[in-house]
Coordinates of C-alpha atoms in Angstrom, one line a residue:
X27 CA -28.9 -21.4 10.0
X28 CA -26.5 -17.9 10.8
X29 CA -25.5 -17.8 14.2
X30 CA -26.2 -15.8 17.0
X31 CA -22.7 -15.0 18.7
X32 CA -20.5 -16.1 15.9
X33 CA -17.0 -17.2 17.2
X34 CA -13.4 -15.8 15.7
X35 CA -13.3 -19.8 16.0
X36 CA -15.5 -19.7 12.5
X37 CA -12.8 -17.6 10.9
X38 CA -10.5 -19.6 11.5
X39 CA -11.6 -22.8 10.4
X40 CA -12.4 -20.6 7.2
X41 CA -9.2 -19.4 6.4
X42 CA -7.2 -22.9 7.4
X43 CA -9.7 -24.8 4.9
X44 CA -8.8 -21.3 2.3
X45 CA -5.1 -21.7 2.4
X46 CA -5.2 -25.5 2.6
X47 CA -6.5 -26.0 -0.8
X48 CA -5.5 -24.2 -4.1
X49 CA -8.2 -24.2 -6.3
X50 CA -9.5 -21.1 -6.2
X51 CA -13.2 -22.6 -6.5
X52 CA -12.1 -24.5 -3.1
X53 CA -11.6 -21.0 -1.7
X54 CA -14.7 -18.5 -3.1
X55 CA -16.9 -21.3 -1.9
X56 CA -15.8 -21.8 1.8
X57 CA -15.8 -18.3 2.1
X58 CA -18.5 -17.8 0.9
X59 CA -19.9 -20.5 3.4
X60 CA -19.2 -18.7 6.0
X61 CA -20.4 -16.0 5.0
X62 CA -23.9 -16.6 4.0
X63 CA -23.8 -18.8 7.7
X64 CA -22.4 -15.3 10.1
X65 CA -25.4 -12.7 11.2
X66 CA -25.9 -10.1 8.4
X67 CA -23.8 -7.0 11.1
X68 CA -20.7 -9.3 10.9
X69 CA -20.7 -10.2 6.8
X70 CA -18.2 -7.2 6.6
X71 CA -15.7 -7.8 9.4
X72 CA -15.6 -10.9 8.7
X73 CA -14.7 -10.4 4.8
X74 CA -12.1 -8.2 6.2
X75 CA -10.4 -10.6 8.5
X76 CA -10.7 -13.4 5.9
X77 CA -9.1 -10.7 3.1
X78 CA -6.5 -10.0 6.1
X79 CA -7.2 -6.5 6.8
X80 CA -8.3 -5.1 9.7
X81 CA -11.5 -1.9 10.0
X82 CA -9.9 -0.3 12.6
X83 CA -6.3 0.0 10.3
X84 CA -3.1 0.3 12.0
X85 CA -3.8 -1.0 15.4
X86 CA -0.5 0.4 16.9
X87 CA 0.2 -2.9 17.8
X88 CA 4.4 -3.7 16.0
X89 CA 5.6 -7.0 15.8
X90 CA 7.6 -6.6 19.5
X91 CA 4.1 -6.4 21.2
X92 CA 3.7 -9.5 19.6
X93 CA 6.8 -11.6 20.5
X94 CA 5.6 -12.5 23.3
X95 CA 2.2 -14.4 24.0
X96 CA 0.4 -15.8 27.1
X97 CA -0.5 -19.7 26.9
X98 CA -4.1 -19.8 24.1
X99 CA -6.7 -20.7 26.0
X100 CA -8.2 -24.8 26.2
X101 CA -11.9 -23.9 24.0
X102 CA -12.5 -21.0 21.3
X103 CA -14.8 -19.2 23.6
X104 CA -13.2 -16.0 21.7
X105 CA -16.2 -13.9 19.6
X106 CA -15.5 -11.2 17.0
X107 CA -17.9 -8.9 18.9
X108 CA -15.1 -8.9 22.1
X109 CA -12.4 -9.0 19.0
X110 CA -13.9 -5.7 17.3
X111 CA -13.5 -3.9 20.7
X112 CA -10.6 -4.9 21.8
X113 CA -9.0 -3.0 18.1
X114 CA -11.2 -0.4 18.6
X115 CA -9.6 0.1 22.0
X116 CA -6.3 -0.3 20.8
X117 CA -6.6 2.0 17.6
X118 CA -8.3 4.7 20.8
X119 CA -4.9 4.2 22.5
X120 CA -3.2 7.2 22.5
X121 CA -0.7 9.9 24.7
X122 CA 0.7 8.6 28.2
X123 CA 0.4 5.2 29.4
X124 CA -1.0 4.2 25.8
X125 CA 2.4 1.7 25.1
X126 CA 1.2 -0.4 28.7
X127 CA -2.6 -0.2 27.9
X128 CA -1.8 -1.5 24.0
X129 CA 0.1 -4.7 26.0
X130 CA -2.2 -5.2 28.8
X131 CA -5.1 -5.4 25.6
X132 CA -2.8 -7.2 23.4
X133 CA -2.6 -9.7 26.5
X134 CA -6.4 -10.5 27.3
X135 CA -7.0 -11.2 24.2
X136 CA -4.6 -13.6 23.3
X137 CA -5.1 -15.3 26.8
X138 CA -9.1 -16.1 25.2
X139 CA -7.7 -17.1 22.2
X140 CA -6.7 -20.5 21.3
X141 CA -3.0 -21.5 19.6
X142 CA -5.0 -21.2 16.2
X143 CA -6.6 -18.8 17.0
X144 CA -3.6 -17.0 18.6
X145 CA -1.3 -17.5 14.7
X146 CA -5.1 -16.0 13.5
X147 CA -4.4 -13.1 15.3
X148 CA -0.8 -12.8 14.9
X149 CA -0.8 -13.2 11.1
X150 CA -3.4 -10.8 11.1
X151 CA -2.5 -7.7 12.8
X152 CA 1.4 -8.6 11.4
X153 CA -0.6 -7.9 8.0
X154 CA 0.8 -11.5 7.2
X155 CA -2.3 -13.2 7.1
X156 CA -1.3 -14.6 2.8
X157 CA -3.9 -17.3 2.6
X158 CA -5.0 -16.7 -0.9
X159 CA -8.3 -15.0 -0.4
X160 CA -7.2 -12.0 -1.8
X161 CA -10.2 -8.9 -3.1
X162 CA -10.9 -11.0 -6.1
X163 CA -11.3 -13.7 -4.5
X164 CA -14.0 -12.3 -2.0
X165 CA -15.7 -10.5 -4.3
X166 CA -16.4 -14.0 -5.7
X167 CA -17.2 -15.1 -2.5
X168 CA -19.1 -12.5 -2.4
X169 CA -21.7 -13.0 -5.2
X170 CA -21.8 -16.5 -4.7
X171 CA -22.5 -15.9 -0.8
X172 CA -25.9 -13.2 -2.3
X173 CA -26.4 -14.5 -4.9
X174 CA -25.4 -10.8 -6.9
X175 CA -23.5 -10.9 -10.7
X176 CA -20.0 -10.7 -9.5
X177 CA -19.4 -8.0 -12.2
X178 CA -22.0 -6.5 -9.7
X179 CA -19.8 -6.3 -6.8
X180 CA -16.0 -5.6 -8.0
X181 CA -17.7 -2.5 -9.9
X182 CA -19.5 -1.3 -6.6
X183 CA -16.0 -2.6 -4.5
X184 CA -14.5 -0.8 -6.7
X185 CA -17.0 2.5 -6.4
X186 CA -17.0 1.8 -2.7
X187 CA -13.3 1.6 -1.6
X188 CA -13.3 -1.9 -0.9
X189 CA -15.4 -5.7 -1.0
X190 CA -15.5 -5.3 2.6
X191 CA -17.7 -2.4 2.2
X192 CA -20.3 -3.2 0.1
X193 CA -20.4 -8.0 2.0
X194 CA -23.6 -6.9 3.9
X195 CA -25.4 -4.4 1.0
X196 CA -24.7 -7.4 -1.0
X197 CA -25.9 -10.4 0.8
X198 CA -29.0 -8.3 3.6
X199 CA -30.0 -6.5 -0.7
X200 CA -29.2 -8.3 -3.8
X201 CA -28.2 -6.7 -6.6
X202 CA -30.8 -4.0 -5.8
X203 CA -28.8 -2.8 -2.6
X204 CA -25.1 -2.3 -4.7
X205 CA -27.5 -0.4 -8.1
X206 CA -27.1 2.7 -6.4
X207 CA -23.8 3.0 -5.7
X208 CA -22.0 5.2 -7.8
X209 CA -18.7 7.4 -8.1
X210 CA -18.9 10.7 -5.7
X211 CA -16.4 12.9 -5.9
X212 CA -15.1 13.3 -3.1
X213 CA -15.3 9.5 -2.2
X214 CA -12.1 8.1 -3.0
X215 CA -13.1 4.4 -5.0
X216 CA -10.2 1.6 -5.4
X217 CA -7.8 2.5 -7.4
X218 CA -6.7 -0.2 -11.3
X219 CA -3.7 -2.0 -10.5
X220 CA -1.8 -4.0 -13.0
X221 CA 0.2 -7.2 -13.1
X222 CA 4.1 -7.5 -14.3
X223 CA 6.2 -8.9 -16.5
X224 CA 9.4 -9.8 -16.9
X225 CA 10.4 -7.5 -20.2
X226 CA 8.0 -5.8 -22.4
X227 CA 8.8 -8.9 -25.1
X228 CA 6.3 -10.4 -23.1
X229 CA 3.9 -7.6 -23.1
X230 CA 4.4 -6.7 -26.9
X231 CA 3.9 -10.8 -27.6
X232 CA 0.6 -10.2 -25.6
X233 CA -0.5 -7.9 -28.6
X234 CA 2.1 -7.9 -31.1
X235 CA 0.8 -6.0 -34.5
X236 CA -1.4 -3.8 -32.0
X237 CA -0.4 -0.1 -30.2
X238 CA 0.4 0.4 -26.5
X239 CA 0.5 3.4 -24.6
X240 CA 4.1 3.3 -21.8
X241 CA 3.9 5.4 -19.4
X242 CA 6.6 6.5 -17.2
X243 CA 6.2 4.4 -13.9
X244 CA 6.9 6.8 -10.7
X245 CA 8.1 5.0 -7.6
X246 CA 6.3 7.2 -5.0
X247 CA 2.5 7.6 -3.8
X248 CA -0.5 7.0 -5.9
X249 CA -2.6 9.2 -5.3
X250 CA -6.8 9.7 -6.5
X251 CA -7.3 13.8 -6.3
X252 CA -10.8 14.6 -6.0
X253 CA -11.6 18.5 -7.1
X254 CA -14.7 19.9 -6.3
X255 CA -16.7 22.8 -5.7
X256 CA -16.5 22.6 -2.2
X257 CA -13.3 21.4 -2.4
X258 CA -10.2 19.6 -3.3
X259 CA -9.9 16.6 -1.2
X260 CA -6.4 14.0 -1.9
X261 CA -6.2 10.0 -1.1
X262 CA -4.0 7.7 -1.2
X263 CA -3.8 4.7 -2.7
X264 CA -5.1 3.2 0.5
X265 CA -7.8 5.1 0.3
X266 CA -6.4 6.9 2.8
X267 CA -7.3 11.3 3.1
X268 CA -4.1 13.3 3.3
X269 CA -4.9 16.8 1.8
X270 CA -4.3 18.1 5.1
X271 CA -0.5 17.1 4.6
X272 CA -0.9 18.3 0.5
X273 CA -2.2 21.5 1.1
X274 CA 0.0 23.4 -1.8
X275 CA -1.1 19.8 -3.8
X276 CA -5.0 20.9 -3.0
X277 CA -4.0 24.1 -4.3
X278 CA -2.6 22.9 -7.4
X279 CA -5.6 21.0 -8.0
X280 CA -7.6 23.4 -7.5
X281 CA -6.4 25.4 -9.9
X282 CA -7.7 24.0 -12.6
X283 CA -9.8 24.9 -14.9
X284 CA -13.1 22.5 -14.0
X285 CA -16.7 22.5 -11.8
X286 CA -15.4 19.0 -10.6
X287 CA -12.7 15.8 -11.5
X288 CA -11.3 13.0 -10.3
X289 CA -7.8 12.3 -11.4
X290 CA -6.0 9.3 -11.1
X291 CA -1.6 10.1 -11.2
X292 CA 1.3 9.7 -8.3
X293 CA 3.5 11.8 -6.4
X294 CA 7.0 11.9 -6.0
X295 CA 9.7 13.7 -4.3
X296 CA 12.0 15.6 -6.0
X297 CA 16.9 16.7 -5.3
X298 CA 16.9 20.0 -7.1
X299 CA 18.5 19.5 -9.9
X300 CA 14.8 17.3 -11.1
X301 CA 16.0 13.9 -9.9
X302 CA 13.6 11.7 -8.6
X303 CA 14.1 11.4 -4.0
X304 CA 13.7 7.8 -2.3
X305 CA 10.3 6.6 -2.1
X306 CA 10.4 6.4 1.8
X307 CA 10.8 10.3 1.5
X308 CA 8.2 11.2 -0.5
X309 CA 6.6 8.6 1.8
X310 CA 7.5 10.5 5.1
X311 CA 7.0 13.6 3.7
X312 CA 2.5 12.3 3.2
X313 CA 3.3 11.2 6.5
X314 CA 3.7 13.9 8.3
X315 CA 4.7 17.0 7.2
X316 CA 7.8 18.3 8.3
X317 CA 8.6 16.1 10.7
X318 CA 12.3 15.9 10.3
X319 CA 13.2 19.2 11.0
X320 CA 15.1 21.1 8.3
X321 CA 14.0 21.2 4.2
X322 CA 10.7 19.8 3.2
X323 CA 11.6 18.0 -0.4
X324 CA 9.1 19.8 -2.9
X325 CA 6.5 17.6 -4.0
X326 CA 5.8 17.3 -7.7
X327 CA 1.7 15.7 -9.2
X328 CA 1.8 13.8 -12.3
X329 CA -1.7 12.3 -13.6
X330 CA -1.6 9.8 -16.0
X331 CA -6.2 9.0 -15.7
X332 CA -9.0 11.1 -15.6
X333 CA -12.2 9.4 -14.1
X334 CA -15.0 11.9 -14.3
X335 CA -15.0 15.6 -15.5
X336 CA -17.8 17.6 -14.6
X337 CA -20.6 16.4 -14.3
X338 CA -19.3 13.2 -16.3
X339 CA -17.7 9.7 -15.6
X340 CA -14.6 8.6 -17.4
X341 CA -14.5 5.3 -16.1
X342 CA -15.7 3.1 -18.5
X343 CA -14.7 4.8 -21.3
X344 CA -10.8 3.6 -23.0
X345 CA -8.3 5.2 -21.8
X346 CA -7.6 7.0 -25.3
X347 CA -9.6 9.7 -24.6
X348 CA -9.5 9.2 -20.9
X349 CA -6.4 10.7 -21.1
X350 CA -6.5 12.9 -24.2
X351 CA -9.1 13.9 -21.6
X352 CA -6.6 14.4 -19.1
X353 CA -4.3 16.0 -21.5
X354 CA -6.9 19.1 -22.6
X355 CA -7.5 19.4 -18.7
X356 CA -3.8 19.7 -17.2
X357 CA -2.3 21.0 -20.6
X358 CA -0.2 18.6 -22.8
X359 CA 2.9 19.9 -21.1
X360 CA 2.5 22.1 -18.6
X361 CA 5.1 19.2 -15.9
X362 CA 1.4 17.5 -14.8
X363 CA 1.1 14.5 -16.9
X364 CA 3.2 11.4 -16.3
X365 CA 5.4 11.2 -19.8
X366 CA 4.2 8.3 -21.9
X367 CA 4.4 7.5 -25.9
X368 CA 2.3 5.6 -28.2
X369 CA 4.3 2.3 -30.2
X370 CA 3.3 -0.7 -31.7
X371 CA 7.1 -0.5 -31.6
X372 CA 9.0 -3.7 -29.4
X373 CA 12.2 -0.9 -30.2
X374 CA 10.8 2.9 -29.8
X375 CA 9.0 1.2 -26.1
X376 CA 12.8 -0.3 -25.3
X377 CA 14.1 3.2 -26.2
X378 CA 11.6 4.7 -23.3
X379 CA 12.2 2.2 -20.9
X380 CA 15.8 2.7 -20.8
X381 CA 15.4 6.3 -20.4
X382 CA 13.2 6.2 -18.4
X383 CA 15.8 4.1 -15.9
X384 CA 18.3 6.4 -17.0
X385 CA 16.1 9.3 -15.6
X386 CA 17.0 7.6 -12.1
X387 CA 12.8 6.1 -12.5
X388 CA 11.2 2.6 -11.4
X389 CA 9.7 1.3 -14.6
X390 CA 7.7 2.1 -17.3
X391 CA 3.6 1.2 -17.3
X392 CA 2.2 -0.6 -20.5
X393 CA -1.3 -0.3 -20.6
X394 CA -3.9 -0.8 -23.4
X395 CA -5.2 2.3 -25.2
X396 CA -9.1 0.2 -25.6
X397 CA -9.3 -0.4 -22.1
X398 CA -12.1 0.7 -19.5
X399 CA -10.7 1.7 -16.5
X400 CA -11.5 -1.4 -13.9
X401 CA -9.9 -2.3 -9.7
X402 CA -10.0 -5.4 -8.3
X403 CA -7.7 -7.6 -10.2
X404 CA -4.8 -7.2 -11.7
X405 CA -5.3 -7.7 -15.6
X406 CA -3.7 -7.6 -18.7
X407 CA -4.9 -3.8 -19.7
X408 CA -2.3 -2.3 -17.0
X409 CA 1.6 -4.4 -17.4
X410 CA 4.0 -2.4 -14.9
X411 CA 7.6 -3.9 -16.7
X412 CA 10.6 -3.6 -13.8
X413 CA 15.0 -3.7 -13.5
X414 CA 14.7 -6.7 -11.5
X415 CA 18.1 -6.8 -8.1
X416 CA 19.2 -9.5 -6.6
X417 CA 21.1 -10.3 -3.5
X418 CA 22.4 -13.2 -2.6
X419 CA 21.4 -13.7 2.0
X420 CA 21.3 -15.4 4.5
X421 CA 18.4 -17.2 6.1
X422 CA 18.2 -16.6 10.1
X423 CA 15.2 -17.7 11.3
X424 CA 12.2 -19.9 9.8
X425 CA 8.4 -19.8 10.6
X426 CA 6.5 -22.1 10.8
X427 CA 3.9 -22.5 7.9
X428 CA 0.1 -22.8 8.6
X429 CA -2.7 -23.8 6.4
X430 CA -1.8 -25.0 3.6
X431 CA 2.4 -25.1 4.4
X432 CA 1.3 -26.8 8.2
X433 CA 3.9 -29.4 8.7
X434 CA 6.4 -27.1 6.8
X435 CA 8.6 -24.3 8.0
X436 CA 8.0 -21.3 5.3
X437 CA 8.5 -18.3 6.1
X438 CA 13.1 -17.4 6.4
X439 CA 14.5 -14.1 8.5
X440 CA 16.4 -12.3 5.6
X441 CA 20.2 -10.9 6.9
X442 CA 23.0 -9.6 5.6
X443 CA 26.6 -9.5 6.6
X444 CA 28.0 -6.8 8.7
X445 CA 31.5 -6.7 8.0
X446 CA 32.8 -4.7 10.7
X447 CA 31.4 -7.4 12.8
X448 CA 31.5 -10.1 11.8
X449 CA 27.4 -11.0 11.5
X450 CA 24.2 -10.6 10.2
X451 CA 22.0 -8.3 10.3
X452 CA 18.5 -8.7 9.4
X453 CA 16.9 -7.6 6.3
X454 CA 13.7 -9.1 6.2
X455 CA 11.7 -11.8 5.4
X456 CA 9.7 -14.0 2.2
X457 CA 8.2 -16.7 1.8
X458 CA 6.8 -16.0 -1.6
X459 CA 9.1 -17.9 -5.3
X460 CA 9.3 -21.1 -2.7
X461 CA 8.3 -24.7 -4.3
X462 CA 6.3 -28.0 -2.3
X463 CA 9.6 -28.9 -3.5
X464 CA 11.7 -25.7 -1.7
X465 CA 9.4 -26.0 1.1
X466 CA 10.1 -29.7 1.9
X467 CA 14.1 -29.2 1.7
X468 CA 14.1 -26.3 3.3
X469 CA 12.5 -28.0 6.5
X470 CA 14.4 -30.4 6.3
X471 CA 17.9 -28.1 6.8
X472 CA 16.9 -25.0 8.4
X473 CA 15.1 -28.5 10.8
X474 CA 18.7 -29.4 11.0
X475 CA 20.6 -25.6 11.5
X476 CA 18.2 -24.9 13.6
X477 CA 19.1 -23.8 17.6
X478 CA 16.8 -23.0 19.4
X479 CA 13.1 -23.1 18.7
X480 CA 10.8 -19.7 19.2
X481 CA 7.7 -21.6 19.1
X482 CA 6.6 -19.1 16.4
X483 CA 9.6 -21.1 14.8
X484 CA 13.6 -21.8 15.1
X485 CA 16.5 -19.7 15.1
X486 CA 19.1 -21.0 12.4
X487 CA 22.9 -21.3 12.1
X488 CA 23.9 -18.5 10.1
X489 CA 24.7 -20.8 7.3
X490 CA 22.9 -20.8 5.0
X491 CA 22.2 -18.9 1.3
X492 CA 19.8 -17.8 -0.1
X493 CA 19.2 -16.1 -4.0
X494 CA 16.9 -13.5 -3.6
X495 CA 14.8 -10.7 -6.2
X496 CA 14.4 -7.4 -5.1
X497 CA 12.6 -4.9 -6.4
X498 CA 14.8 -2.2 -4.5
X499 CA 15.2 -2.1 -0.6
X500 CA 13.6 1.8 1.5
X501 CA 14.7 2.7 5.0
X502 CA 12.8 1.1 7.1
X503 CA 13.0 1.3 11.5
X504 CA 11.5 -2.5 11.8
X505 CA 14.7 -4.5 11.8
X506 CA 17.9 -3.8 13.3
X507 CA 19.7 -2.4 9.8
X508 CA 17.1 0.5 9.2
X509 CA 16.6 -1.2 5.7
X510 CA 13.8 -3.0 4.6
X511 CA 13.6 -5.6 1.4
X512 CA 11.1 -4.6 -1.3
X513 CA 8.5 -7.5 -3.2
X514 CA 12.3 -9.8 -1.9
X515 CA 10.8 -13.8 -3.5
X516 CA 13.2 -16.8 -3.1
X517 CA 14.6 -17.4 -6.3
X518 CA 16.9 -20.5 -5.0
X519 CA 19.5 -22.1 -2.7
X520 CA 23.2 -21.5 -3.0
X521 CA 25.3 -24.2 -2.1
X522 CA 28.4 -22.9 -4.1
X523 CA 28.6 -20.1 -1.2
X524 CA 29.3 -20.0 2.3
X525 CA 27.3 -16.9 4.4
X526 CA 31.1 -15.3 4.1
X527 CA 30.8 -14.6 0.3
X528 CA 26.9 -13.4 0.8
X529 CA 26.5 -9.9 0.0
X530 CA 26.8 -7.3 2.9
X531 CA 24.5 -4.8 4.7
X532 CA 26.5 -1.4 2.6
X533 CA 25.8 -3.8 -0.8
X534 CA 22.3 -3.7 0.6
X535 CA 21.7 0.0 1.8
X536 CA 23.8 0.5 -2.3
X537 CA 20.6 -0.1 -4.0
X538 CA 18.7 2.6 -2.3
X539 CA 21.8 4.5 -3.2
X540 CA 22.0 6.3 0.0
X541 CA 25.0 4.6 1.4
X542 CA 26.7 3.7 3.9
X543 CA 25.1 3.5 7.2

């Protein structure tokens, strides 16, 4: 029976159940059960929250705004409707006095939440609700709850922009309600994503006698360009419309020889010599035009896929045909086509990889030329290969785990050594790469090193060194060192090193190529 006024506690319980199991089938069963239980008008909201997203987008509440919370409520009374109202109000709050207004809204919301609900909301708002309910799992849960085929839900989610956008329609009207969802020029679709591999040998071993398309991987902003007779719209990977910030790019796309098209590609800021700028330079350039003053870094779009051209959808065509159509549209030697080769020769692919890295780019994406365009899961059709960097850092604090990790100390706060002060500067945090054995060990270790209980976790003596793998670093105001690790994961704890031998903040910054502060 569907609840008339569902409480947030329903989602919190489902979240705990999902986080408490490794079984994908059990996760799907738990998610489908809660979707069936809720009123139809709350299905989309529930699917979003349980996937770790917020339909309203960014709320304007950072980690500092969640550091000091009121005492929790004794009993669950907080409804999903109430949470939605507060989130909507947070988004609308701006201008003079907005910080105080947001703080009051956060206090009121969390004061109405139980301890378990506070943990859930804190992780949801902070973007840290990671319980194994990925978009791909949610697609399967919606399919199970609605009785619609999984592939039908996945395709509808891709074309609508998210599984959240189709969850209510699927449960309300079944397959017939999803059948009418198609690609519409001007409406962004979910992008196809790439899986990861440690090296080219691993990729080529999966199809040792077959050709691969090996393309340059650019460290920029994913861009989806929609050209129609009504104009050009540009969207990010998260489907945000950034057209007004990139009018010169829109003008370039508007000059292509077609009536309408949907292109997938990457946007990158370049230095004067044509080499790629740092990721955050591109990010700042696309986030707010010229907000820092001074000369604006030139932006160059590179396209690697064509999804629609003049009334014809190409999603189901093999990559080799889509890429050929793209080359005809933008010009093989126009500078708008992402460089790539087609080869079955691993040595040739490795030479291309080395040349790409030498040119300052991120790595390569190896693609199956026969594969269609599909979003929603990281399969074997696209595989990215990048160099891996490692850092020896010091653990500064550890957060208490939730869900399956409840009772353990889990997410570690990472610090780099500051040779100028003798202290440590926080540069990020991670829980990735932790096995059950590591969790047990670090719970015992950091309990012994704890100097202060913060409620959410413990601050520890800065003694334990941990080896961290990262894809790179970027400038960030989120942490005191104004630098943040990208895709950090634990490799091993280093008992053979002291904190005095940890990498310095200068070493961390050097990975970003901007040097010392």
